[in-house]
mmCIF file of C-alpha atoms in Angstrom:
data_model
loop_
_atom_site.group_PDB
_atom_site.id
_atom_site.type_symbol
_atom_site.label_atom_id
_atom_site.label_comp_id
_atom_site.label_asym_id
_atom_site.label_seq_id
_atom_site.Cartn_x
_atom_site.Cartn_y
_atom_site.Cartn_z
ATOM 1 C CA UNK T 1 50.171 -62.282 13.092
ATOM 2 C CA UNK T 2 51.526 -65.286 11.047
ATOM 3 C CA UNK T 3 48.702 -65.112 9.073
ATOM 4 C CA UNK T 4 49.291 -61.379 7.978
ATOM 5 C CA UNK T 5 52.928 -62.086 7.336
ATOM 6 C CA UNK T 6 51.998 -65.002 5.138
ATOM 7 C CA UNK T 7 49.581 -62.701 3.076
ATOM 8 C CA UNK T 8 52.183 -59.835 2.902
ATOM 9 C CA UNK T 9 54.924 -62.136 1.642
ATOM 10 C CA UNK T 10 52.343 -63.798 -1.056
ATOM 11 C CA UNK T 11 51.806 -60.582 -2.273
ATOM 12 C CA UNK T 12 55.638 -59.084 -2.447
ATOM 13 C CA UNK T 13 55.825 -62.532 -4.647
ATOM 14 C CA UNK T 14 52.927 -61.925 -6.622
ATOM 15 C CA UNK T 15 53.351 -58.549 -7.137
ATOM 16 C CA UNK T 16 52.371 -58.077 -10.536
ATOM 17 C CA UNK T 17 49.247 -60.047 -9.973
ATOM 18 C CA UNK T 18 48.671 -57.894 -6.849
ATOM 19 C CA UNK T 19 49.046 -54.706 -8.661
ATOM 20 C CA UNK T 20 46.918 -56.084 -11.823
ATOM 21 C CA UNK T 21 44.078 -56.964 -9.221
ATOM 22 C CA UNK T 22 44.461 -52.991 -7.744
ATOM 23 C CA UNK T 23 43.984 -51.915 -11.009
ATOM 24 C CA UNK T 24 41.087 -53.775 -11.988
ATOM 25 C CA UNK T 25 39.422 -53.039 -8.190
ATOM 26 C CA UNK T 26 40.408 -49.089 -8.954
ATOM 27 C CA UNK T 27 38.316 -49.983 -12.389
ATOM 28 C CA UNK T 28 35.242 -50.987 -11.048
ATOM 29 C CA UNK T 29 35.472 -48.620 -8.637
ATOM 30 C CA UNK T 30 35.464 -45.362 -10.913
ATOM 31 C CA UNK T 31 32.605 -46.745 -12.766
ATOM 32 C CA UNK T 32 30.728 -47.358 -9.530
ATOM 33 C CA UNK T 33 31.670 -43.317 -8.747
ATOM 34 C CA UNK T 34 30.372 -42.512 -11.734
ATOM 35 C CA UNK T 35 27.216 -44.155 -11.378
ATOM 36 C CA UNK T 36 26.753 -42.500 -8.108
ATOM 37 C CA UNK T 37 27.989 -39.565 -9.200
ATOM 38 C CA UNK T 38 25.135 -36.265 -9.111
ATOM 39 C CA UNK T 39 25.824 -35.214 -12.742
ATOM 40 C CA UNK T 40 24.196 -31.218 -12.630
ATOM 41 C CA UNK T 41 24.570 -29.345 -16.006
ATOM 42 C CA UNK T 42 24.655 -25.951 -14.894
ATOM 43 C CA UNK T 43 22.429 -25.395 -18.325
ATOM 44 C CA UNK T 44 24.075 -22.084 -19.333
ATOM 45 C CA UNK T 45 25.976 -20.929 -22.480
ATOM 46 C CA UNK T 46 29.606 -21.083 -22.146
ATOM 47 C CA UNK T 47 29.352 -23.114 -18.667
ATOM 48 C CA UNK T 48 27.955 -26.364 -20.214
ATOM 49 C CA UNK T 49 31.215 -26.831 -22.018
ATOM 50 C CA UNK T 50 33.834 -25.850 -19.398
ATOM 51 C CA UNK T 51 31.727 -28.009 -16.690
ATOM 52 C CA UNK T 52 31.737 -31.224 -18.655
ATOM 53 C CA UNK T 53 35.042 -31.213 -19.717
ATOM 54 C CA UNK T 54 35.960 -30.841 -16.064
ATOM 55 C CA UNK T 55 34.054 -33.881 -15.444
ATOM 56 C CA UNK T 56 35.244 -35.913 -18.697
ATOM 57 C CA UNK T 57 39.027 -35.088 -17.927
ATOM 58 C CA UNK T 58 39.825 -33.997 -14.143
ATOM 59 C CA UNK T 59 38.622 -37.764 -12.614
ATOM 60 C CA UNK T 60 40.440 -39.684 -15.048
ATOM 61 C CA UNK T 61 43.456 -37.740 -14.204
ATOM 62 C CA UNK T 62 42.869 -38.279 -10.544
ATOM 63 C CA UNK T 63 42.636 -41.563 -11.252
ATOM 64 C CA UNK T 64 46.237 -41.856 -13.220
ATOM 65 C CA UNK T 65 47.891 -40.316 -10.404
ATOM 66 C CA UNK T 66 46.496 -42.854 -7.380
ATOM 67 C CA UNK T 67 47.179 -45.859 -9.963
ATOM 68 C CA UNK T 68 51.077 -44.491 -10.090
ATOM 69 C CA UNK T 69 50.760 -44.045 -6.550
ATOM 70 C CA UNK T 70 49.943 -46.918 -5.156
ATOM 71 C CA UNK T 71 52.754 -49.013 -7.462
ATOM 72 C CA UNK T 72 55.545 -49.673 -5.013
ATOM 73 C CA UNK T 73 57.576 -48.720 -8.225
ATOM 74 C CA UNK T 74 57.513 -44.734 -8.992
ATOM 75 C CA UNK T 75 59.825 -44.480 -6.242
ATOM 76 C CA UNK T 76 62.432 -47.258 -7.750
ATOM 77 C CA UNK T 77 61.843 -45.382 -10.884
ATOM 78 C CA UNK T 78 62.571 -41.947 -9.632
ATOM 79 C CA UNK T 79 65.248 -43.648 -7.423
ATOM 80 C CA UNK T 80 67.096 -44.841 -10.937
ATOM 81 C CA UNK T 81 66.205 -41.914 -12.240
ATOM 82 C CA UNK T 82 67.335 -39.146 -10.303
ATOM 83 C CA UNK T 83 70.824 -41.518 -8.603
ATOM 84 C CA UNK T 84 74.140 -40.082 -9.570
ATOM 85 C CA UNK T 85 75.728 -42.416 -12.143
ATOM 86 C CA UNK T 86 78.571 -43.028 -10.157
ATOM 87 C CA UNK T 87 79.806 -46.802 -11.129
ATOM 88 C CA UNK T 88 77.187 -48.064 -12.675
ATOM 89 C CA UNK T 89 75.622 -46.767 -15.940
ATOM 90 C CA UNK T 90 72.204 -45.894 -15.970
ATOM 91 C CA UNK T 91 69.802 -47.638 -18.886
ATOM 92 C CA UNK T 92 67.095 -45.447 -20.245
ATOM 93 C CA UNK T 93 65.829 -48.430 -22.189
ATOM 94 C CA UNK T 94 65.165 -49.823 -18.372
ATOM 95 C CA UNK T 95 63.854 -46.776 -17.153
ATOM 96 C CA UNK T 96 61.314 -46.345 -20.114
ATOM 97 C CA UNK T 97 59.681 -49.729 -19.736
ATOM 98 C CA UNK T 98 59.737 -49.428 -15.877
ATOM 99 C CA UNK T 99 57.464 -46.361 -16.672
ATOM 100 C CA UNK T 100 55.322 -47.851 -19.284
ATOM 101 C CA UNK T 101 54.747 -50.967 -17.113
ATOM 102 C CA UNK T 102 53.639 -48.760 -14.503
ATOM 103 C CA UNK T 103 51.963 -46.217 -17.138
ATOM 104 C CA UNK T 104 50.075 -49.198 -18.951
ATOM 105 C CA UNK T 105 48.014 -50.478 -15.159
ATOM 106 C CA UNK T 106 47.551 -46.802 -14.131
ATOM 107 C CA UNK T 107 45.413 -45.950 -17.752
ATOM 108 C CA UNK T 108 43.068 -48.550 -16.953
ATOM 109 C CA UNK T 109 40.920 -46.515 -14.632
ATOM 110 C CA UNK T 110 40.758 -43.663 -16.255
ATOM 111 C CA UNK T 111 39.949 -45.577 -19.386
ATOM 112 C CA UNK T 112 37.150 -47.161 -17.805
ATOM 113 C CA UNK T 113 35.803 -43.855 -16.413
ATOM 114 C CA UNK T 114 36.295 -42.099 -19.965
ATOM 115 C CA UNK T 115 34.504 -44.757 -21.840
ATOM 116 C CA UNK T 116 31.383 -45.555 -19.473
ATOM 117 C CA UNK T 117 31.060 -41.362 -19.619
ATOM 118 C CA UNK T 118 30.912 -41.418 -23.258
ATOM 119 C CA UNK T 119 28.391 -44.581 -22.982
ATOM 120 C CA UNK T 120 26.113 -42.826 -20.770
ATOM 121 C CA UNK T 121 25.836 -39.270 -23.006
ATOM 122 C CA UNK T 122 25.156 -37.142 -20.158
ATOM 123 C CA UNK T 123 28.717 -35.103 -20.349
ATOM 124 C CA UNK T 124 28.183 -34.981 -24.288
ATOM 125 C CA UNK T 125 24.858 -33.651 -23.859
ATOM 126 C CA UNK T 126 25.434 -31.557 -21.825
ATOM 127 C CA UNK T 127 28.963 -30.384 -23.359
ATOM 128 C CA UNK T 128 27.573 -29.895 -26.824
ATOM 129 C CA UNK T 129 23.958 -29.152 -26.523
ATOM 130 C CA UNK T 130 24.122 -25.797 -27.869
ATOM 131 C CA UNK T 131 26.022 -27.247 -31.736
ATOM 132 C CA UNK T 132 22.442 -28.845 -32.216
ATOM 133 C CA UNK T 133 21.293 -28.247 -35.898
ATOM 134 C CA UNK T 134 17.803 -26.770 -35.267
ATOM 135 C CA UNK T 135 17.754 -26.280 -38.832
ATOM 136 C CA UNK T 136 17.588 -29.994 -39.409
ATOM 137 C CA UNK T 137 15.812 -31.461 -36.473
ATOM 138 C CA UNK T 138 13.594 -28.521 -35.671
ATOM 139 C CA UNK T 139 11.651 -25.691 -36.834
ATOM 140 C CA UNK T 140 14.277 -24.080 -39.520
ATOM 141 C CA UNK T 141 12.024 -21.428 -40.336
ATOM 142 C CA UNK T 142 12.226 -19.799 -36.848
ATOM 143 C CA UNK T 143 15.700 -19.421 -36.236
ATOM 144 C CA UNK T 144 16.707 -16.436 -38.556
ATOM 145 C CA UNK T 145 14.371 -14.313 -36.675
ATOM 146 C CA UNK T 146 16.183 -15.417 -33.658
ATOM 147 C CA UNK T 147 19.312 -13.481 -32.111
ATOM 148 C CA UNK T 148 22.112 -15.783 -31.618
ATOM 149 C CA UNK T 149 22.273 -15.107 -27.975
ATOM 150 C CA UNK T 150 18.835 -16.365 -27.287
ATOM 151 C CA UNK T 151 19.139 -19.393 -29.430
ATOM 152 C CA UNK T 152 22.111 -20.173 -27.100
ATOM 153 C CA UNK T 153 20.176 -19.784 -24.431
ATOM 154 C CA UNK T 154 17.322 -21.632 -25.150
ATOM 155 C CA UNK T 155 19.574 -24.875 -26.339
ATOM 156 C CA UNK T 156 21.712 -24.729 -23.573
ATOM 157 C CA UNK T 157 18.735 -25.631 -21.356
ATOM 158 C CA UNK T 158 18.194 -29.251 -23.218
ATOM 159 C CA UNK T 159 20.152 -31.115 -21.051
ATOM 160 C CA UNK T 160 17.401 -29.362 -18.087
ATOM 161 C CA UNK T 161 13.583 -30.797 -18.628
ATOM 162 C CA UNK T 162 12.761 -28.172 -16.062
ATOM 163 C CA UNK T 163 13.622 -24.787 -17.363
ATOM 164 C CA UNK T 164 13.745 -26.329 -21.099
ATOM 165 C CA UNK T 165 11.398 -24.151 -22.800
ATOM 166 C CA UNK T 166 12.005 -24.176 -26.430
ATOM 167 C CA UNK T 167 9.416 -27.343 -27.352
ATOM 168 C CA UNK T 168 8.411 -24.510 -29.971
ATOM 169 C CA UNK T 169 11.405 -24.820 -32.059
ATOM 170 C CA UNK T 170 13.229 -27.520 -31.217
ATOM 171 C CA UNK T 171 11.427 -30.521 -29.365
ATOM 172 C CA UNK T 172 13.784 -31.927 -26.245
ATOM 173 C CA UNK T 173 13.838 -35.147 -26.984
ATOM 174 C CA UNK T 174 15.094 -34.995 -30.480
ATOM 175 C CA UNK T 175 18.166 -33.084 -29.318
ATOM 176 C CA UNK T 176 18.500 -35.459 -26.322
ATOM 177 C CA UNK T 177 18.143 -38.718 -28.731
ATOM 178 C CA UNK T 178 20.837 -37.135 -31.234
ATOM 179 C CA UNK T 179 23.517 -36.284 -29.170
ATOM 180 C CA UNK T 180 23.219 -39.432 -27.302
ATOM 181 C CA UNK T 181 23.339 -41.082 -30.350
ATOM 182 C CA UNK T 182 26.765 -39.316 -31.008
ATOM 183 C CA UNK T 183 27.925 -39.873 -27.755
ATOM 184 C CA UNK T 184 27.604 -43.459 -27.616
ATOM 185 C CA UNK T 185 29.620 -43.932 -31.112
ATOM 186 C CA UNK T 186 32.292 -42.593 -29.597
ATOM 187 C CA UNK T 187 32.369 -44.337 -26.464
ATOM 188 C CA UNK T 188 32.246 -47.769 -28.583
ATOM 189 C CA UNK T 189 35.007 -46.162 -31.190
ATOM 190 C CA UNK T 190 36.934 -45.139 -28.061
ATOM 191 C CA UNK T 191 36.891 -48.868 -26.647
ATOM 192 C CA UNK T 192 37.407 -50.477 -29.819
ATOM 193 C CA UNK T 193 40.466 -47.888 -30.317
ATOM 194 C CA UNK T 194 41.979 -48.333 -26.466
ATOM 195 C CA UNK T 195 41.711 -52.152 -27.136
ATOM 196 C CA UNK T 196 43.566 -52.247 -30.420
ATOM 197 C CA UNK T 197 46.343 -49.825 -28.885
ATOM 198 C CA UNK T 198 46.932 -52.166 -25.623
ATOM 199 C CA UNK T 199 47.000 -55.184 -28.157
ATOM 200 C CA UNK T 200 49.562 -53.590 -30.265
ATOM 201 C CA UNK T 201 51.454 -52.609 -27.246
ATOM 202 C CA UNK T 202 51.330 -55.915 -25.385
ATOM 203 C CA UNK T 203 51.821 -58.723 -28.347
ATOM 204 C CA UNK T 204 53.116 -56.828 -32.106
ATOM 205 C CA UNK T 205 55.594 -54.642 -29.776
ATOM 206 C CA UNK T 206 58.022 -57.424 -28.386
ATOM 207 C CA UNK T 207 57.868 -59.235 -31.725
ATOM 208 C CA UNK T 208 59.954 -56.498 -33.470
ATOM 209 C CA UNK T 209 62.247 -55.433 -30.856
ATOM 210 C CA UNK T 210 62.850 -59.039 -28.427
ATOM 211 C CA UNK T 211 66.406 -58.624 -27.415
ATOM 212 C CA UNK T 212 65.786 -54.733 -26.390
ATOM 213 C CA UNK T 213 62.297 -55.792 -24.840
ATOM 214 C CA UNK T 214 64.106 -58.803 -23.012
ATOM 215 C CA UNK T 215 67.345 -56.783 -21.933
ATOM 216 C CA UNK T 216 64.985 -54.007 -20.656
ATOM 217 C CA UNK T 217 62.361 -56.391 -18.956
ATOM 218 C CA UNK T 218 65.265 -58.536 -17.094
ATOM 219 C CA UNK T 219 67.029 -55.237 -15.651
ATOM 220 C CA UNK T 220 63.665 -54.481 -14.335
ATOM 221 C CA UNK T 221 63.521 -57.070 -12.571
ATOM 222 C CA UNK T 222 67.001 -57.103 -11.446
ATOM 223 C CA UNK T 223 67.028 -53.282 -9.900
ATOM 224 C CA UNK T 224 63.371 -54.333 -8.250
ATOM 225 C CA UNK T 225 64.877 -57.257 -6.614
ATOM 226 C CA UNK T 226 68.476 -55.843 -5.760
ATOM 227 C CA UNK T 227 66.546 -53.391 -3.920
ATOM 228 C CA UNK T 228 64.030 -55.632 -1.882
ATOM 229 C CA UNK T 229 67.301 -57.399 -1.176
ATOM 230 C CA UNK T 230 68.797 -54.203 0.352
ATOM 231 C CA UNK T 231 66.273 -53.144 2.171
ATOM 232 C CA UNK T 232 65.953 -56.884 3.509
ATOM 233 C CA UNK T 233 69.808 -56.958 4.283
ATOM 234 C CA UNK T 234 69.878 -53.329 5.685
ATOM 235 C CA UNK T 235 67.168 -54.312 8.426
ATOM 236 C CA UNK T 236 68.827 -57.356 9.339
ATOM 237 C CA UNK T 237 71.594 -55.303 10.042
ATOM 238 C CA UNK T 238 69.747 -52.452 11.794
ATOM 239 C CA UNK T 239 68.284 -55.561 14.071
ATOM 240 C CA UNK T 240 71.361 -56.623 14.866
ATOM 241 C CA UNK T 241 72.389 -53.583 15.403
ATOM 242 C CA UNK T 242 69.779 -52.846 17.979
ATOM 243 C CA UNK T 243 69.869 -55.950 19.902
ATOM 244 C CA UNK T 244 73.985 -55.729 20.768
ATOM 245 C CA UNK T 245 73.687 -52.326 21.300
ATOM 246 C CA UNK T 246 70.809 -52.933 23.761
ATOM 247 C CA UNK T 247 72.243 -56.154 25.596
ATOM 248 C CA UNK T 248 76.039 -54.079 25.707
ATOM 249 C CA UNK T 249 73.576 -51.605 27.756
ATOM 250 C CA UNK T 250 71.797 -53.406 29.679
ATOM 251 C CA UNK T 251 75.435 -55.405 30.760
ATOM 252 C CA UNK T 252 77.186 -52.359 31.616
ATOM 253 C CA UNK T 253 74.059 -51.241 33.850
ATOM 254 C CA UNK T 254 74.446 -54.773 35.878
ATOM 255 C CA UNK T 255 78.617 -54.329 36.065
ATOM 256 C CA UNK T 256 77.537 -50.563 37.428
ATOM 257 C CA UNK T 257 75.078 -52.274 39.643
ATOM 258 C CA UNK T 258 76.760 -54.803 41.157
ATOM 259 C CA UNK T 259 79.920 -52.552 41.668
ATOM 260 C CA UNK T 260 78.350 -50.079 43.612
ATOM 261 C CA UNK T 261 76.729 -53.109 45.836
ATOM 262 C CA UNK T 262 79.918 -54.568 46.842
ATOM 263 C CA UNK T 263 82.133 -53.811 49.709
ATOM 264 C CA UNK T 264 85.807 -54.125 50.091
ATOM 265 C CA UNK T 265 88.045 -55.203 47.956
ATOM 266 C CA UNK T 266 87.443 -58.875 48.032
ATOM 267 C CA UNK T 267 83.779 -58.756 47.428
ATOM 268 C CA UNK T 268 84.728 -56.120 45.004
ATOM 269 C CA UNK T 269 87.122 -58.663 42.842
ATOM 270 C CA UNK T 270 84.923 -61.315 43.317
ATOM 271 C CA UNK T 271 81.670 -59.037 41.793
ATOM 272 C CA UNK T 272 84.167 -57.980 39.227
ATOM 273 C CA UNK T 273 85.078 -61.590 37.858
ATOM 274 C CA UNK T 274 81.598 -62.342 38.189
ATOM 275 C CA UNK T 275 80.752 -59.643 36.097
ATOM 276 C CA UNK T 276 83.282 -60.117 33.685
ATOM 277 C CA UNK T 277 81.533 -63.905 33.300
ATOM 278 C CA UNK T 278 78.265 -62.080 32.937
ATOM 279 C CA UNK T 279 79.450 -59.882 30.385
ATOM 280 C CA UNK T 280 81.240 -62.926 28.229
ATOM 281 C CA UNK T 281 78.365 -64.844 28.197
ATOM 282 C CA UNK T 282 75.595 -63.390 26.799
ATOM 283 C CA UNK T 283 78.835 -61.952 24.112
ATOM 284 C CA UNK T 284 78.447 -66.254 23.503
ATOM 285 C CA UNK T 285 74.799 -66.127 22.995
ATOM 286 C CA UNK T 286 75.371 -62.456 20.318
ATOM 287 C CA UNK T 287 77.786 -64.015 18.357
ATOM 288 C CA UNK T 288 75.525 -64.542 15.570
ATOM 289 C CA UNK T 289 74.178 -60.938 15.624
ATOM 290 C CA UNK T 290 78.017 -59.538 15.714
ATOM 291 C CA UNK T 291 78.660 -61.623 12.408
ATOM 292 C CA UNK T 292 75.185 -59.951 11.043
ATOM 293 C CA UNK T 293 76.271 -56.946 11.124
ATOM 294 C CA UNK T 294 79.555 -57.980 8.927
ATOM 295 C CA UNK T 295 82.190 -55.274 10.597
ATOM 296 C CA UNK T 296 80.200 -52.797 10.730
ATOM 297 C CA UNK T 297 79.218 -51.590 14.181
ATOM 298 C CA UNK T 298 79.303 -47.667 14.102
ATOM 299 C CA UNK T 299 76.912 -44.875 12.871
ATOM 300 C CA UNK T 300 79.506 -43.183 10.821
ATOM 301 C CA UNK T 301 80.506 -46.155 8.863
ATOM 302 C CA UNK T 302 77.269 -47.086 8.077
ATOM 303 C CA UNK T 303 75.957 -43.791 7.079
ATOM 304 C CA UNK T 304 79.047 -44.218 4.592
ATOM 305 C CA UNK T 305 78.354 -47.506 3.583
ATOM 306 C CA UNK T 306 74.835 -45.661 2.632
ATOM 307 C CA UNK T 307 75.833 -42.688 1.115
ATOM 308 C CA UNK T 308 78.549 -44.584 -1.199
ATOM 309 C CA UNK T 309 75.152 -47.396 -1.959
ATOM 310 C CA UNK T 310 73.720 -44.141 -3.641
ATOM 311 C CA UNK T 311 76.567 -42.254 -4.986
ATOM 312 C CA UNK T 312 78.545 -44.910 -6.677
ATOM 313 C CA UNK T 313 76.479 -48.791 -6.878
ATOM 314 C CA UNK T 314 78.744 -51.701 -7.568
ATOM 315 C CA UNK T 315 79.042 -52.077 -11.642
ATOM 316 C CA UNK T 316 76.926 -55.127 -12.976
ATOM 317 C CA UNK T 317 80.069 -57.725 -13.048
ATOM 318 C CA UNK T 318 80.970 -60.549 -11.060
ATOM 319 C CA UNK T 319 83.924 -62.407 -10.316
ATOM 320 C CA UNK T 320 87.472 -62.773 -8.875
ATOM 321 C CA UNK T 321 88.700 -60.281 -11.052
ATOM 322 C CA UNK T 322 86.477 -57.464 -9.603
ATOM 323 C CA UNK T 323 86.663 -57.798 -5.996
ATOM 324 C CA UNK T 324 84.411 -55.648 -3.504
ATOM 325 C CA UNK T 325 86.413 -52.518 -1.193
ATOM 326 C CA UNK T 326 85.259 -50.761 1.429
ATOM 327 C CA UNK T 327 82.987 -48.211 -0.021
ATOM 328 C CA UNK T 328 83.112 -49.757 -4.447
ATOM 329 C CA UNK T 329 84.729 -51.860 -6.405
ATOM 330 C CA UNK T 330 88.105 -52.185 -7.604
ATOM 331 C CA UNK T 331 87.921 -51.546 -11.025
ATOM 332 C CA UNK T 332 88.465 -54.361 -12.541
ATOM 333 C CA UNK T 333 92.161 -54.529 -11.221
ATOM 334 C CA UNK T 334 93.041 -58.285 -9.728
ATOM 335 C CA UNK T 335 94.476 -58.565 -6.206
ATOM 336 C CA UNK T 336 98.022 -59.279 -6.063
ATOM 337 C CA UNK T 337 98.669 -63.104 -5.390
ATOM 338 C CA UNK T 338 99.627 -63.637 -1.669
ATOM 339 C CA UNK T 339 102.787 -64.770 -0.731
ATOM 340 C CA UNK T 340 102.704 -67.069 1.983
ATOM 341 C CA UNK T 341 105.598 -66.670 5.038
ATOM 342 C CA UNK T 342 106.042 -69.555 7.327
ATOM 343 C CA UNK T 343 107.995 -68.892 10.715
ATOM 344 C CA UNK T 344 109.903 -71.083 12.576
ATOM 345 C CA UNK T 345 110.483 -71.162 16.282
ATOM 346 C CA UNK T 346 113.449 -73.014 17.624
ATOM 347 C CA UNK T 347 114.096 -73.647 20.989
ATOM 348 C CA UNK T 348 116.697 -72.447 22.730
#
């Protein structure tokens, strides 16, 4: 069990580097699905078209959607996003870089999957088999005598060596070797093109804008950490919580007990001090939980505590001059110095 915990802690560290490894395991993966992937042109005018760009366009997006997923930070996003304003201003600088960090790991899979489909020419084959120019690679002398709807026909059956029967006017492999041809230039175009973009993005883009790129990038971080810390301080609480509520139980069940054991009233004082010794002890041993859960030791408190943690967060400033209240801060407004009353007792 240590052992897990250790792991699960190294990765909430190394989160970036975890979610970086996700996204280049959710890589390899969608080209290994496409590999393995039955690719079945249907071989029929009007279906080639609408089946391939199924298959260029639906996995990718698939893909997209489990890489935003799977980042522990769409929900701080739509968290920021969707919070009342309340006390603290809300940054769309921050929330736009939050969402490209996320959008930026989440577009490599569906990259991948894009450009090894483009690099194998079977979806481009199939898509556009039937935009061959017969008149250049085949027999041009046959196709005025042919109605459009058969040359359709005929052509849409390249990407199929088994019901391709039109080695009469256009040969299979000629088609097959041209639009594979095509397909493959834009696969390496699309690469080259993705590559350039995520260079630009990565290095020329903080060069022009640094301040913005390091104000955004550092309030990031902040709102990712302030809410780990939350959630880390809210379940210490709720643990504390728990563990006087159960041991207050648990003592009240042994006063019960040992009342209703007793007989007379001497055995009943003497089961009632020893009670009361039972119940102030362990109350020794809680102490630390009771200062864990720092005055607050009610469900309706806390549930206000929450609600006013979403409604209205404490503003982004520190210091003596902003002190914290029960449910915000003060404004800005400086307590009142203390005046300090001494009282003297004289004896009479």
């Amino acid at each position: 069990m240590d052992k897990f915990r250790m792991i699960f802690q190294f990765l909430q560290s190394n989160q970036e580097s975890f979610m970086n490894g996700i996204c280049g395991i959710m890589a390899l993966a969608s080209a290994q699905m496409y590999s393995a992937f039955d690719f079945n042109c249907p071989c029929l005018p009007g279906y080639n078209v609408v089946y391939s760009l199924g298959i260029l366009l639906t996995p990718p997006l698939v893909l997209f959607l489990l890489g935003l997923v799977m980042n522990n930070n769409i929900s701080m996003l739509a968290e920021e996003w969707k919070r009342p304003a309340g006390r603290r201003a809300k940054d769309p600088a921050v929330l736009r870089y939050m969402f490209c960090s996320m959008a930026q790991r989440a577009l490599i899979a569906p990259v991948v999957w894009v450009a090894v489909t483009l690099l194998d020419g079977k979806c481009f084959l199939c898509a556009f088999c039937t935009a061959v120019p017969v008149a250049t690679l085949g027999n041009g002398s046959l196709v005025p005598g042919l109605p459009a709807p058969e040359l359709a026909r005929l052509l849409a059956r390249v990407p199929c060596p088994e019901i391709y029967d039109g080695n009469w006017l256009l040969a299979r492999e000629v088609a097959v070797r041209y639009l594979r041809c095509i397909s493959q230039a834009l696969g390496w175009s699309f690469v080259l093109l993705t590559t350039l973009l995520a260079f630009v993005v990565r290095s020329v883009r903080p060069c022009f804008t640094q301040v913005a790129f390091l104000k955004s990038k550092y309030w990031s971080h902040y709102i990712d950490i302030e809410r780990k810390l939350f959630d880390e301080t809210c379940t210490e609480h709720a643990k504390a919580f728990a563990k006087v509520c159960i041991q207050q139980f648990f003592e009240a069940m042994n006063h019960d007990l040992e009342l209703g054991h007793t007989h007379g009233v001497l055995a009943t004082a003497t089961a009632t001090a020893t009670a009361t010794e039972a119940v102030q002890s362990p109350s020794d041993r809680t102490e630390e939980e009771r200062e864990k859960l720092r005055g607050i030791t009610d469900q309706g408190t806390m549930n206000r505590l929450l609600t006013s943690w979403h409604k209205c967060k404490p503003p982004l400033r520190l210091g003596q001059e902003a002190p914290l209240m029960s449910n915000g801060w003060a404004g800005g407004k400086p307590w009142p110095p203390r005046k300090e009353v001494a009282t003297y007792f004289s004896k009479v």
